[in-house]
Short mmCIF file of N, CA and C in Angstrom, two decimals:
data_model
loop_
_atom_site.label_atom_id
_atom_site.label_comp_id
_atom_site.label_asym_id
_atom_site.label_seq_id
_atom_site.Cartn_x
_atom_site.Cartn_y
_atom_site.Cartn_z
N MET A 870 -71.34 -151.54 -113.58
CA MET A 870 -70.41 -151.22 -112.49
C MET A 870 -68.98 -151.06 -113.02
N LEU A 871 -68.20 -150.28 -112.31
CA LEU A 871 -66.79 -150.13 -112.71
C LEU A 871 -65.98 -151.30 -112.19
N SER A 872 -65.11 -151.80 -113.05
CA SER A 872 -64.23 -152.89 -112.61
C SER A 872 -63.09 -152.30 -111.79
N ASN A 873 -62.35 -153.15 -111.09
CA ASN A 873 -61.24 -152.65 -110.27
C ASN A 873 -60.23 -151.91 -111.13
N SER A 874 -59.94 -152.44 -112.32
CA SER A 874 -58.97 -151.79 -113.22
C SER A 874 -59.50 -150.44 -113.68
N GLY A 875 -60.80 -150.37 -113.95
CA GLY A 875 -61.40 -149.12 -114.39
C GLY A 875 -61.34 -148.07 -113.29
N LEU A 876 -61.62 -148.49 -112.05
CA LEU A 876 -61.58 -147.57 -110.91
C LEU A 876 -60.16 -147.09 -110.67
N ALA A 877 -59.20 -147.99 -110.79
CA ALA A 877 -57.79 -147.63 -110.59
C ALA A 877 -57.35 -146.63 -111.66
N TRP A 878 -57.80 -146.85 -112.92
CA TRP A 878 -57.44 -145.94 -114.01
C TRP A 878 -58.04 -144.57 -113.76
N LEU A 879 -59.28 -144.53 -113.27
CA LEU A 879 -59.95 -143.26 -112.98
C LEU A 879 -59.21 -142.50 -111.89
N LEU A 880 -58.83 -143.21 -110.82
CA LEU A 880 -58.11 -142.58 -109.71
C LEU A 880 -56.76 -142.05 -110.18
N ALA A 881 -56.07 -142.82 -111.03
CA ALA A 881 -54.77 -142.40 -111.55
C ALA A 881 -54.92 -141.15 -112.41
N SER A 882 -55.95 -141.10 -113.25
CA SER A 882 -56.15 -139.94 -114.12
C SER A 882 -56.46 -138.69 -113.30
N ILE A 883 -57.27 -138.83 -112.25
CA ILE A 883 -57.59 -137.69 -111.38
C ILE A 883 -56.33 -137.18 -110.69
N THR A 884 -55.52 -138.10 -110.17
CA THR A 884 -54.28 -137.71 -109.50
C THR A 884 -53.35 -136.99 -110.48
N PHE A 885 -53.29 -137.49 -111.73
CA PHE A 885 -52.45 -136.88 -112.76
C PHE A 885 -52.91 -135.46 -113.06
N LEU A 886 -54.23 -135.27 -113.19
CA LEU A 886 -54.77 -133.94 -113.47
C LEU A 886 -54.50 -132.98 -112.31
N LEU A 887 -54.65 -133.46 -111.08
CA LEU A 887 -54.38 -132.61 -109.91
C LEU A 887 -52.91 -132.21 -109.88
N GLY A 888 -52.04 -133.13 -110.27
CA GLY A 888 -50.60 -132.84 -110.31
C GLY A 888 -50.31 -131.72 -111.30
N ILE A 889 -50.96 -131.77 -112.46
CA ILE A 889 -50.75 -130.73 -113.48
C ILE A 889 -51.22 -129.38 -112.94
N VAL A 890 -52.38 -129.36 -112.28
CA VAL A 890 -52.92 -128.11 -111.73
C VAL A 890 -51.95 -127.53 -110.70
N LEU A 891 -51.41 -128.37 -109.83
CA LEU A 891 -50.46 -127.89 -108.81
C LEU A 891 -49.21 -127.32 -109.46
N ILE A 892 -48.74 -127.96 -110.55
CA ILE A 892 -47.53 -127.48 -111.23
C ILE A 892 -47.81 -126.11 -111.86
N ILE A 893 -49.00 -125.96 -112.47
CA ILE A 893 -49.35 -124.68 -113.10
C ILE A 893 -49.44 -123.58 -112.05
N MET A 894 -50.03 -123.91 -110.91
CA MET A 894 -50.17 -122.92 -109.84
C MET A 894 -48.81 -122.65 -109.20
#
């Protein structure tokens, strides 16, 4: 199972990637 810290890191990385995509667009 994913730990709380692991889940938080995953959510942060996804948000970061979405931010980059929006900037490129």
